[in-house]
């Protein structure tokens, strides 16, 4: 793997949807870099420090949230002279997002007083009063035609539907939650999933016309749902709970197809492959390592070792006197082909559990030396990248796992993002970032028999 040099950032970094550019916030400056060369393509100066950036789906525009100033600025990549400024005045702005058509910006005011749709084409704007949350409970259908917005009035929760063409109201119906946490359209746009706050276990499935198709509650009188994610194929809904169990609901019957628990020990007989991170001193010339400017971690060889059951998974006891206990499924994500998903049980922060939905079993367990900070699936292939705030990058595929030393001095990756085409990774330290270009793995390469004979010599 090849790593770039490090560059400064002040928080927000993201790839463009077409995988051509990388946008980086450096205090009040917005820097646009070419993904391949990382050369600066455009440089914009904002009115204040940038809190948030987001690419438009067409990769033509970017928005910058200057939330301390309650302002949103938008820029064009191809037309540097074009700019847009949104200022809500005393009502403030705490979040902003693009619409699927890349020509409208949605902002949420302070105290969730209203959500406003701003047009970049005309001066028209549409207001939706009393949005439920500032950053959550807003979901666009995958075809980009509709938006579902969670609202609350008179101590009741509602879903407000708008047509993105003209932003006209399509419906408004009450949902049967006490204080719902979030909502999300299904990948096939046929239903909307809604789940309640952790104080009450409740997952509800609604049709766009307001009919409740299914209600699900695994238990009562305990902390409930912590994470919910649709599989990309739309056939499954993964529900992670505070009881350390993932329940996979089948979209046809809306009943649990499987339950996956996170035991404190993997006992034999078990088909699970357990990779444990270990390190040992390098048998090499120490002076040559210092001469190359590599980090001190380079003095030790870090690698995965396959261990046999029984295997004990390190766990933490959550504090009973503090809110938001570190327990339950805080991380849940599906692979692009929907065959696998990974989880992190928050009271076992050093373990990444990888499940096979076809076989309904725990396929792999990754045991790290340090708590997992960030993990993400390759957008194209069944491949996971994760980091733990060290100078190591970890990769997993169904054929195995590996540890990669980041050859940069004093760089400790605490966050990562995949480029949309899966060819590169963005790694972030506290004040710097770098890019690494990930090679195609052998199991994903096309067979020679399938190659065009005309390309051969």
Short mmCIF file of C-alpha atoms in Angstrom, two decimals:
data_model
loop_
_atom_site.label_atom_id
_atom_site.label_comp_id
_atom_site.label_asym_id
_atom_site.label_seq_id
_atom_site.Cartn_x
_atom_site.Cartn_y
_atom_site.Cartn_z
CA UNK A 1 0.00 0.00 0.00
CA UNK A 2 1.12 3.53 -0.79
CA UNK A 3 0.57 6.41 1.64
CA UNK A 4 0.56 10.10 0.78
CA UNK A 5 2.18 12.86 2.76
CA UNK A 6 0.20 14.39 5.61
CA UNK A 7 -1.85 17.56 5.19
CA UNK A 8 -3.49 19.80 7.73
CA UNK A 9 -7.22 19.74 8.52
CA UNK A 10 -9.44 21.24 11.20
CA UNK A 11 -12.19 18.64 11.28
CA UNK A 12 -14.35 18.12 8.21
CA UNK A 13 -13.04 16.07 5.26
CA UNK A 14 -14.98 14.18 2.59
CA UNK A 15 -14.65 12.71 -0.90
CA UNK A 16 -16.87 13.89 -3.73
CA UNK A 17 -19.52 11.37 -4.86
CA UNK A 18 -17.83 11.02 -8.27
CA UNK A 19 -14.52 10.14 -6.52
CA UNK A 20 -12.62 12.95 -8.26
CA UNK A 21 -12.07 15.45 -5.44
CA UNK A 22 -11.38 15.66 -1.73
CA UNK A 23 -12.80 18.59 0.25
CA UNK A 24 -10.93 19.58 3.42
CA UNK A 25 -11.76 22.25 6.00
CA UNK A 26 -8.74 24.13 7.36
CA UNK A 27 -10.13 26.65 9.85
CA UNK A 28 -12.00 29.19 7.65
CA UNK A 29 -10.58 27.89 4.33
CA UNK A 30 -12.16 25.22 2.14
CA UNK A 31 -9.51 23.33 0.18
CA UNK A 32 -10.44 21.18 -2.82
CA UNK A 33 -7.80 18.62 -3.80
CA UNK A 34 -7.51 16.22 -6.70
CA UNK A 35 -7.86 12.68 -5.37
CA UNK A 36 -5.01 11.16 -7.40
CA UNK A 37 -2.34 13.84 -7.02
CA UNK A 38 -3.75 15.61 -3.93
CA UNK A 39 -2.87 18.91 -5.57
CA UNK A 40 -5.02 21.92 -4.67
CA UNK A 41 -7.68 22.49 -7.33
CA UNK A 42 -9.70 25.26 -5.66
CA UNK A 43 -9.37 27.31 -2.51
CA UNK A 44 -12.24 29.23 -0.93
CA UNK A 45 -12.32 31.56 2.08
CA UNK A 46 -15.39 31.40 4.33
CA UNK A 47 -16.68 33.96 6.80
CA UNK A 48 -15.81 31.91 9.87
CA UNK A 49 -14.39 28.56 10.95
CA UNK A 50 -15.99 25.67 9.06
CA UNK A 51 -17.95 23.27 11.24
CA UNK A 52 -19.35 20.98 8.55
CA UNK A 53 -18.99 20.33 4.83
CA UNK A 54 -21.06 18.23 2.44
CA UNK A 55 -20.87 17.55 -1.29
CA UNK A 56 -23.92 17.86 -3.50
CA UNK A 57 -24.85 14.49 -5.07
CA UNK A 58 -23.75 15.72 -8.51
CA UNK A 59 -20.28 16.70 -7.16
CA UNK A 60 -20.68 20.21 -8.60
CA UNK A 61 -21.41 22.12 -5.38
CA UNK A 62 -20.36 22.06 -1.74
CA UNK A 63 -21.92 23.56 1.33
CA UNK A 64 -20.01 24.75 4.38
CA UNK A 65 -21.80 25.02 7.70
CA UNK A 66 -20.51 27.96 9.77
CA UNK A 67 -22.74 27.09 12.69
CA UNK A 68 -21.06 29.40 15.21
CA UNK A 69 -22.12 32.27 12.96
CA UNK A 70 -25.42 30.56 12.01
CA UNK A 71 -24.54 30.81 8.31
CA UNK A 72 -24.26 28.34 5.43
CA UNK A 73 -22.09 29.08 2.40
CA UNK A 74 -22.17 27.12 -0.86
CA UNK A 75 -19.50 26.97 -3.56
CA UNK A 76 -19.16 25.64 -7.11
CA UNK A 77 -16.15 23.58 -8.21
CA UNK A 78 -16.35 24.46 -11.90
CA UNK A 79 -17.38 28.11 -11.37
CA UNK A 80 -15.14 29.62 -8.66
CA UNK A 81 -16.85 33.01 -8.95
CA UNK A 82 -20.26 31.52 -8.03
CA UNK A 83 -21.22 31.60 -4.35
CA UNK A 84 -24.28 31.41 -2.14
CA UNK A 85 -24.90 32.50 1.41
CA UNK A 86 -27.81 31.43 3.65
CA UNK A 87 -28.45 33.37 6.84
CA UNK A 88 -31.49 32.64 9.02
CA UNK A 89 -30.82 35.61 11.27
CA UNK A 90 -31.74 35.32 14.94
CA UNK A 91 -33.40 31.94 14.47
CA UNK A 92 -29.96 30.42 13.76
CA UNK A 93 -28.79 27.33 11.86
CA UNK A 94 -27.50 24.15 13.51
CA UNK A 95 -27.41 21.78 10.54
CA UNK A 96 -27.55 21.76 6.73
CA UNK A 97 -27.85 19.08 4.05
CA UNK A 98 -28.32 18.77 0.28
CA UNK A 99 -31.40 17.51 -1.50
CA UNK A 100 -30.96 14.71 -4.09
CA UNK A 101 -31.33 17.14 -7.02
CA UNK A 102 -28.26 19.15 -5.85
CA UNK A 103 -30.19 22.39 -6.29
CA UNK A 104 -31.76 22.76 -2.84
CA UNK A 105 -30.27 23.06 0.66
CA UNK A 106 -32.18 22.07 3.80
CA UNK A 107 -31.33 23.86 7.05
CA UNK A 108 -32.53 23.26 10.60
CA UNK A 109 -32.84 26.19 12.99
CA UNK A 110 -31.89 26.32 16.64
CA UNK A 111 -34.23 24.60 19.11
CA UNK A 112 -35.77 22.72 16.13
CA UNK A 113 -38.17 25.57 15.44
CA UNK A 114 -38.32 24.85 11.71
CA UNK A 115 -36.70 23.12 8.77
CA UNK A 116 -36.27 25.30 5.68
CA UNK A 117 -35.76 24.25 2.06
CA UNK A 118 -33.75 26.83 0.11
CA UNK A 119 -33.58 26.84 -3.68
CA UNK A 120 -30.36 27.71 -5.52
CA UNK A 121 -32.33 28.30 -8.69
CA UNK A 122 -34.97 30.72 -7.39
CA UNK A 123 -35.53 32.73 -4.23
CA UNK A 124 -38.39 30.49 -3.06
CA UNK A 125 -38.16 28.63 0.23
CA UNK A 126 -40.40 26.14 2.05
CA UNK A 127 -40.77 25.87 5.85
CA UNK A 128 -41.60 22.74 7.86
CA UNK A 129 -42.32 23.64 11.50
CA UNK A 130 -41.12 21.71 14.55
CA UNK A 131 -38.66 19.14 13.15
CA UNK A 132 -37.98 16.38 15.63
CA UNK A 133 -34.17 16.54 15.54
CA UNK A 134 -31.54 18.78 14.00
CA UNK A 135 -29.32 16.14 12.36
CA UNK A 136 -31.55 13.04 12.40
CA UNK A 137 -35.12 12.05 11.48
CA UNK A 138 -34.80 13.36 7.90
CA UNK A 139 -34.61 10.76 5.14
CA UNK A 140 -34.87 10.94 1.35
CA UNK A 141 -36.23 8.05 -0.67
CA UNK A 142 -33.55 6.33 -2.73
CA UNK A 143 -35.08 7.55 -6.00
CA UNK A 144 -34.89 11.13 -4.71
CA UNK A 145 -38.60 11.82 -5.23
CA UNK A 146 -39.77 12.08 -1.62
CA UNK A 147 -38.55 13.16 1.80
CA UNK A 148 -39.78 11.97 5.19
CA UNK A 149 -39.31 14.45 8.05
CA UNK A 150 -39.95 13.60 11.67
CA UNK A 151 -41.85 16.35 13.50
CA UNK A 152 -43.32 16.76 16.96
CA UNK A 153 -46.22 18.90 18.11
CA UNK A 154 -48.66 18.66 21.01
CA UNK A 155 -46.37 16.03 22.58
CA UNK A 156 -46.93 13.62 19.67
CA UNK A 157 -44.63 12.36 16.92
CA UNK A 158 -45.50 12.73 13.24
CA UNK A 159 -43.99 11.96 9.84
CA UNK A 160 -44.29 14.76 7.31
CA UNK A 161 -43.96 13.67 3.66
CA UNK A 162 -42.95 16.08 0.89
CA UNK A 163 -42.51 15.59 -2.85
CA UNK A 164 -39.06 16.88 -3.81
CA UNK A 165 -40.47 18.07 -7.13
CA UNK A 166 -42.08 21.34 -6.04
CA UNK A 167 -41.75 20.53 -2.32
CA UNK A 168 -45.49 20.04 -1.93
CA UNK A 169 -46.94 18.23 1.10
CA UNK A 170 -47.91 14.62 0.32
CA UNK A 171 -49.12 13.59 3.75
CA UNK A 172 -48.75 13.97 7.48
CA UNK A 173 -49.50 11.10 9.87
CA UNK A 174 -48.94 10.31 13.53
CA UNK A 175 -46.60 7.50 14.55
CA UNK A 176 -47.04 5.31 17.59
CA UNK A 177 -43.86 6.22 19.45
CA UNK A 178 -43.33 7.97 22.75
CA UNK A 179 -40.25 9.91 21.64
CA UNK A 180 -38.87 8.51 18.40
CA UNK A 181 -35.14 8.62 17.77
CA UNK A 182 -34.82 8.38 14.00
CA UNK A 183 -36.36 7.15 10.74
CA UNK A 184 -35.09 5.77 7.44
CA UNK A 185 -36.56 4.86 4.06
CA UNK A 186 -36.09 1.27 2.95
CA UNK A 187 -33.75 0.80 -0.06
CA UNK A 188 -36.71 -0.11 -2.29
CA UNK A 189 -38.69 2.98 -1.12
CA UNK A 190 -41.71 0.89 -0.13
CA UNK A 191 -41.61 1.52 3.63
CA UNK A 192 -40.25 3.82 6.33
CA UNK A 193 -38.69 2.40 9.50
CA UNK A 194 -39.15 4.37 12.74
CA UNK A 195 -37.66 3.50 16.12
CA UNK A 196 -38.23 4.91 19.58
CA UNK A 197 -35.78 6.39 22.06
CA UNK A 198 -33.70 3.97 24.18
CA UNK A 199 -36.23 4.32 27.01
CA UNK A 200 -38.75 2.15 25.15
CA UNK A 201 -38.04 -0.76 22.83
CA UNK A 202 -40.18 -0.13 19.75
CA UNK A 203 -39.53 -0.48 16.00
CA UNK A 204 -42.37 0.50 13.64
CA UNK A 205 -42.68 -0.01 9.88
CA UNK A 206 -44.95 2.40 7.97
CA UNK A 207 -46.08 2.56 4.37
CA UNK A 208 -45.86 5.99 2.69
CA UNK A 209 -49.63 6.39 3.01
CA UNK A 210 -49.40 6.21 6.82
CA UNK A 211 -50.44 2.61 7.47
CA UNK A 212 -48.50 0.84 10.23
CA UNK A 213 -47.42 -2.47 8.71
CA UNK A 214 -45.56 -3.91 11.67
CA UNK A 215 -44.69 -3.27 15.31
CA UNK A 216 -41.76 -4.96 16.99
CA UNK A 217 -40.60 -4.99 20.60
CA UNK A 218 -38.08 -7.60 21.75
CA UNK A 219 -38.55 -6.91 25.47
CA UNK A 220 -39.89 -4.36 27.95
CA UNK A 221 -38.78 -2.40 31.02
CA UNK A 222 -35.14 -1.97 29.97
CA UNK A 223 -33.05 0.18 27.66
CA UNK A 224 -34.06 -0.69 24.11
CA UNK A 225 -32.87 0.13 20.58
CA UNK A 226 -29.39 1.60 20.06
CA UNK A 227 -28.71 1.23 16.30
CA UNK A 228 -30.83 0.41 13.25
CA UNK A 229 -29.63 -0.10 9.66
CA UNK A 230 -31.22 -1.41 6.46
CA UNK A 231 -29.24 -3.91 4.40
CA UNK A 232 -28.40 -2.49 0.92
CA UNK A 233 -30.61 -5.11 -0.75
CA UNK A 234 -33.57 -4.00 1.38
CA UNK A 235 -34.47 -7.53 2.52
CA UNK A 236 -33.25 -7.15 6.10
CA UNK A 237 -33.40 -4.58 8.87
CA UNK A 238 -30.68 -4.91 11.48
CA UNK A 239 -31.66 -3.79 14.99
CA UNK A 240 -28.93 -3.48 17.62
CA UNK A 241 -30.03 -3.23 21.24
CA UNK A 242 -28.70 -2.43 24.68
CA UNK A 243 -29.06 -6.11 25.63
CA UNK A 244 -26.02 -6.81 23.37
CA UNK A 245 -28.05 -8.68 20.74
CA UNK A 246 -28.59 -7.89 17.04
CA UNK A 247 -31.97 -8.91 15.64
CA UNK A 248 -32.32 -9.17 11.87
CA UNK A 249 -35.90 -8.59 10.69
CA UNK A 250 -37.05 -10.12 7.41
CA UNK A 251 -38.71 -7.59 5.10
CA UNK A 252 -41.24 -10.16 3.81
CA UNK A 253 -42.66 -11.29 7.17
CA UNK A 254 -41.30 -8.50 9.42
CA UNK A 255 -40.32 -11.15 11.93
CA UNK A 256 -36.83 -11.79 13.32
CA UNK A 257 -34.96 -14.02 10.87
CA UNK A 258 -32.04 -14.41 13.28
CA UNK A 259 -30.64 -13.16 16.56
CA UNK A 260 -26.91 -12.67 17.06
CA UNK A 261 -25.58 -12.42 20.60
CA UNK A 262 -22.14 -11.26 21.71
CA UNK A 263 -20.89 -13.78 24.28
CA UNK A 264 -18.01 -13.05 26.62
CA UNK A 265 -16.32 -16.26 25.52
CA UNK A 266 -16.07 -18.19 22.25
CA UNK A 267 -16.27 -21.85 23.24
CA UNK A 268 -15.39 -24.94 21.23
CA UNK A 269 -16.55 -26.38 18.97
CA UNK A 270 -16.73 -23.17 16.96
CA UNK A 271 -16.23 -22.39 13.27
CA UNK A 272 -15.45 -18.75 14.07
CA UNK A 273 -12.01 -17.55 13.02
CA UNK A 274 -10.50 -15.36 15.76
CA UNK A 275 -7.75 -12.92 14.77
CA UNK A 276 -5.92 -11.45 17.75
CA UNK A 277 -3.61 -8.46 17.38
CA UNK A 278 -0.17 -9.13 18.84
CA UNK A 279 3.20 -7.44 18.59
CA UNK A 280 6.81 -8.42 19.02
CA UNK A 281 10.17 -6.67 18.58
CA UNK A 282 11.54 -6.39 15.06
CA UNK A 283 14.82 -8.16 14.44
CA UNK A 284 16.32 -5.29 12.46
CA UNK A 285 18.71 -2.39 12.69
CA UNK A 286 17.15 0.19 15.03
CA UNK A 287 19.32 2.98 13.66
CA UNK A 288 17.89 2.48 10.15
CA UNK A 289 14.36 2.90 11.51
CA UNK A 290 15.21 6.20 13.17
CA UNK A 291 17.02 7.35 10.03
CA UNK A 292 13.85 6.85 7.97
CA UNK A 293 11.85 8.94 10.44
CA UNK A 294 9.36 6.17 11.13
CA UNK A 295 7.27 6.20 14.33
CA UNK A 296 8.42 4.42 17.46
CA UNK A 297 5.78 1.75 16.81
CA UNK A 298 8.00 0.64 13.93
CA UNK A 299 10.35 -0.88 16.52
CA UNK A 300 7.72 -3.56 17.05
CA UNK A 301 6.08 -5.88 14.55
CA UNK A 302 2.29 -5.82 14.76
CA UNK A 303 0.33 -8.65 13.20
CA UNK A 304 -2.75 -10.84 13.57
CA UNK A 305 -2.48 -14.28 15.11
CA UNK A 306 -5.19 -16.90 14.67
CA UNK A 307 -6.15 -18.26 18.09
CA UNK A 308 -8.17 -21.35 18.88
CA UNK A 309 -11.23 -21.53 21.12
CA UNK A 310 -11.86 -21.04 23.95
CA UNK A 311 -11.27 -17.30 23.59
CA UNK A 312 -12.29 -14.72 26.19
CA UNK A 313 -13.41 -11.33 24.88
CA UNK A 314 -12.28 -8.43 27.12
CA UNK A 315 -15.25 -6.45 28.43
CA UNK A 316 -15.94 -3.37 30.53
CA UNK A 317 -18.55 -2.99 33.22
CA UNK A 318 -20.70 0.06 32.41
CA UNK A 319 -21.11 2.69 35.11
CA UNK A 320 -24.56 2.44 36.68
CA UNK A 321 -24.57 6.05 37.92
CA UNK A 322 -23.98 7.72 34.52
CA UNK A 323 -26.31 8.31 31.57
CA UNK A 324 -25.78 6.73 28.13
CA UNK A 325 -24.04 3.60 29.39
CA UNK A 326 -21.28 2.17 27.21
CA UNK A 327 -23.14 -1.03 26.53
CA UNK A 328 -24.96 -2.53 23.60
CA UNK A 329 -24.59 -2.45 19.83
CA UNK A 330 -23.24 1.01 19.11
CA UNK A 331 -21.82 0.15 15.68
CA UNK A 332 -23.72 -1.81 13.01
CA UNK A 333 -22.96 -1.76 9.27
CA UNK A 334 -23.73 -3.97 6.26
CA UNK A 335 -21.44 -4.97 3.41
CA UNK A 336 -22.33 -3.75 -0.09
CA UNK A 337 -23.55 -7.22 -1.13
CA UNK A 338 -25.65 -7.61 2.06
CA UNK A 339 -24.03 -10.97 2.84
CA UNK A 340 -22.12 -9.71 5.87
CA UNK A 341 -22.43 -7.12 8.60
CA UNK A 342 -20.15 -6.11 11.43
CA UNK A 343 -20.94 -4.95 14.95
CA UNK A 344 -19.17 -3.45 17.91
CA UNK A 345 -20.57 -4.09 21.35
CA UNK A 346 -19.74 -0.91 23.26
CA UNK A 347 -18.85 -2.71 26.48
CA UNK A 348 -16.42 -4.84 24.41
CA UNK A 349 -14.77 -1.93 22.55
CA UNK A 350 -11.69 -3.92 21.44
CA UNK A 351 -13.68 -6.50 19.45
CA UNK A 352 -15.17 -6.33 15.96
CA UNK A 353 -17.72 -9.04 15.24
CA UNK A 354 -18.25 -10.02 11.59
CA UNK A 355 -21.41 -12.02 10.83
CA UNK A 356 -22.41 -14.11 7.81
CA UNK A 357 -26.12 -13.65 7.07
CA UNK A 358 -26.24 -16.55 4.60
CA UNK A 359 -24.90 -19.04 7.14
CA UNK A 360 -26.44 -17.22 10.13
CA UNK A 361 -23.24 -17.47 12.14
CA UNK A 362 -20.32 -15.50 13.51
CA UNK A 363 -17.75 -15.69 10.72
CA UNK A 364 -14.81 -13.75 12.21
CA UNK A 365 -13.87 -12.01 15.43
CA UNK A 366 -11.14 -9.36 15.41
CA UNK A 367 -9.57 -8.72 18.83
CA UNK A 368 -7.59 -5.47 18.94
CA UNK A 369 -5.13 -4.24 21.55
CA UNK A 370 -6.88 -0.85 21.67
CA UNK A 371 -10.54 0.24 21.45
CA UNK A 372 -11.87 0.47 17.91
CA UNK A 373 -12.26 4.13 16.92
CA UNK A 374 -13.60 3.77 13.39
CA UNK A 375 -14.56 0.96 11.01
CA UNK A 376 -16.16 1.00 7.57
CA UNK A 377 -17.02 -1.33 4.69
CA UNK A 378 -15.53 -0.90 1.25
CA UNK A 379 -18.39 0.63 -0.84
CA UNK A 380 -17.87 -1.99 -3.58
CA UNK A 381 -16.35 -5.16 -2.16
CA UNK A 382 -16.78 -7.12 1.10
CA UNK A 383 -13.75 -5.57 2.77
CA UNK A 384 -13.44 -3.76 6.10
CA UNK A 385 -10.95 -1.10 7.15
CA UNK A 386 -10.61 -0.10 10.79
CA UNK A 387 -8.35 1.96 13.03
CA UNK A 388 -7.76 2.23 16.77
CA UNK A 389 -5.94 5.53 17.24
CA UNK A 390 -2.52 3.96 16.59
CA UNK A 391 -0.05 3.98 13.71
CA UNK A 392 -1.67 0.83 12.29
CA UNK A 393 -4.36 0.32 9.67
CA UNK A 394 -6.29 -2.95 9.77
CA UNK A 395 -7.98 -4.67 6.83
CA UNK A 396 -10.28 -7.71 6.67
CA UNK A 397 -11.74 -9.72 3.79
CA UNK A 398 -13.44 -13.14 3.83
CA UNK A 399 -10.04 -14.65 2.96
CA UNK A 400 -8.15 -13.17 5.90
CA UNK A 401 -6.98 -10.10 7.83
CA UNK A 402 -3.81 -8.03 8.00
CA UNK A 403 -2.17 -5.15 9.85
CA UNK A 404 -0.54 -2.36 7.86
CA UNK A 405 2.06 -0.04 9.38
CA UNK A 406 1.40 3.61 8.50
CA UNK A 407 4.87 4.90 7.52
CA UNK A 408 4.32 8.45 8.78
CA UNK A 409 5.97 9.96 11.83
CA UNK A 410 3.64 10.83 14.72
CA UNK A 411 0.51 9.92 12.78
CA UNK A 412 -2.16 7.98 14.67
CA UNK A 413 -5.29 7.16 12.69
CA UNK A 414 -8.47 7.75 14.68
CA UNK A 415 -10.97 8.05 11.82
CA UNK A 416 -11.22 6.74 8.27
CA UNK A 417 -13.43 7.08 5.20
CA UNK A 418 -13.59 5.13 1.94
CA UNK A 419 -13.66 6.85 -1.42
CA UNK A 420 -16.94 5.99 -3.24
CA UNK A 421 -15.22 3.73 -5.78
CA UNK A 422 -13.30 1.80 -3.09
CA UNK A 423 -9.82 2.53 -4.45
CA UNK A 424 -8.55 4.76 -1.62
CA UNK A 425 -8.93 5.53 2.07
CA UNK A 426 -8.81 8.82 3.94
CA UNK A 427 -7.09 8.49 7.33
CA UNK A 428 -7.43 11.24 9.91
CA UNK A 429 -5.28 12.11 12.87
CA UNK A 430 -6.18 14.90 15.27
CA UNK A 431 -4.75 17.70 13.10
CA UNK A 432 -3.60 15.96 9.91
CA UNK A 433 -4.81 13.53 7.28
CA UNK A 434 -3.33 11.30 4.62
CA UNK A 435 -4.62 9.10 1.82
CA UNK A 436 -3.70 5.54 1.02
CA UNK A 437 -4.49 3.84 -2.24
CA UNK A 438 -5.80 0.36 -1.59
CA UNK A 439 -4.81 -2.34 -4.10
CA UNK A 440 -7.34 -4.69 -5.62
CA UNK A 441 -7.23 -7.95 -3.71
CA UNK A 442 -6.74 -11.21 -5.67
CA UNK A 443 -10.14 -12.64 -4.79
CA UNK A 444 -11.84 -9.58 -6.31
CA UNK A 445 -9.81 -9.43 -9.52
CA UNK A 446 -11.47 -10.66 -12.73
CA UNK A 447 -10.41 -14.07 -14.06
CA UNK A 448 -8.14 -14.17 -17.08
CA UNK A 449 -10.76 -16.23 -18.89
CA UNK A 450 -13.20 -13.35 -18.66
CA UNK A 451 -10.75 -10.79 -20.04
CA UNK A 452 -11.06 -9.53 -23.59
CA UNK A 453 -8.72 -11.53 -25.84
CA UNK A 454 -8.18 -8.43 -27.94
CA UNK A 455 -6.26 -6.83 -25.05
CA UNK A 456 -3.68 -9.61 -24.96
CA UNK A 457 -0.45 -9.49 -26.89
#
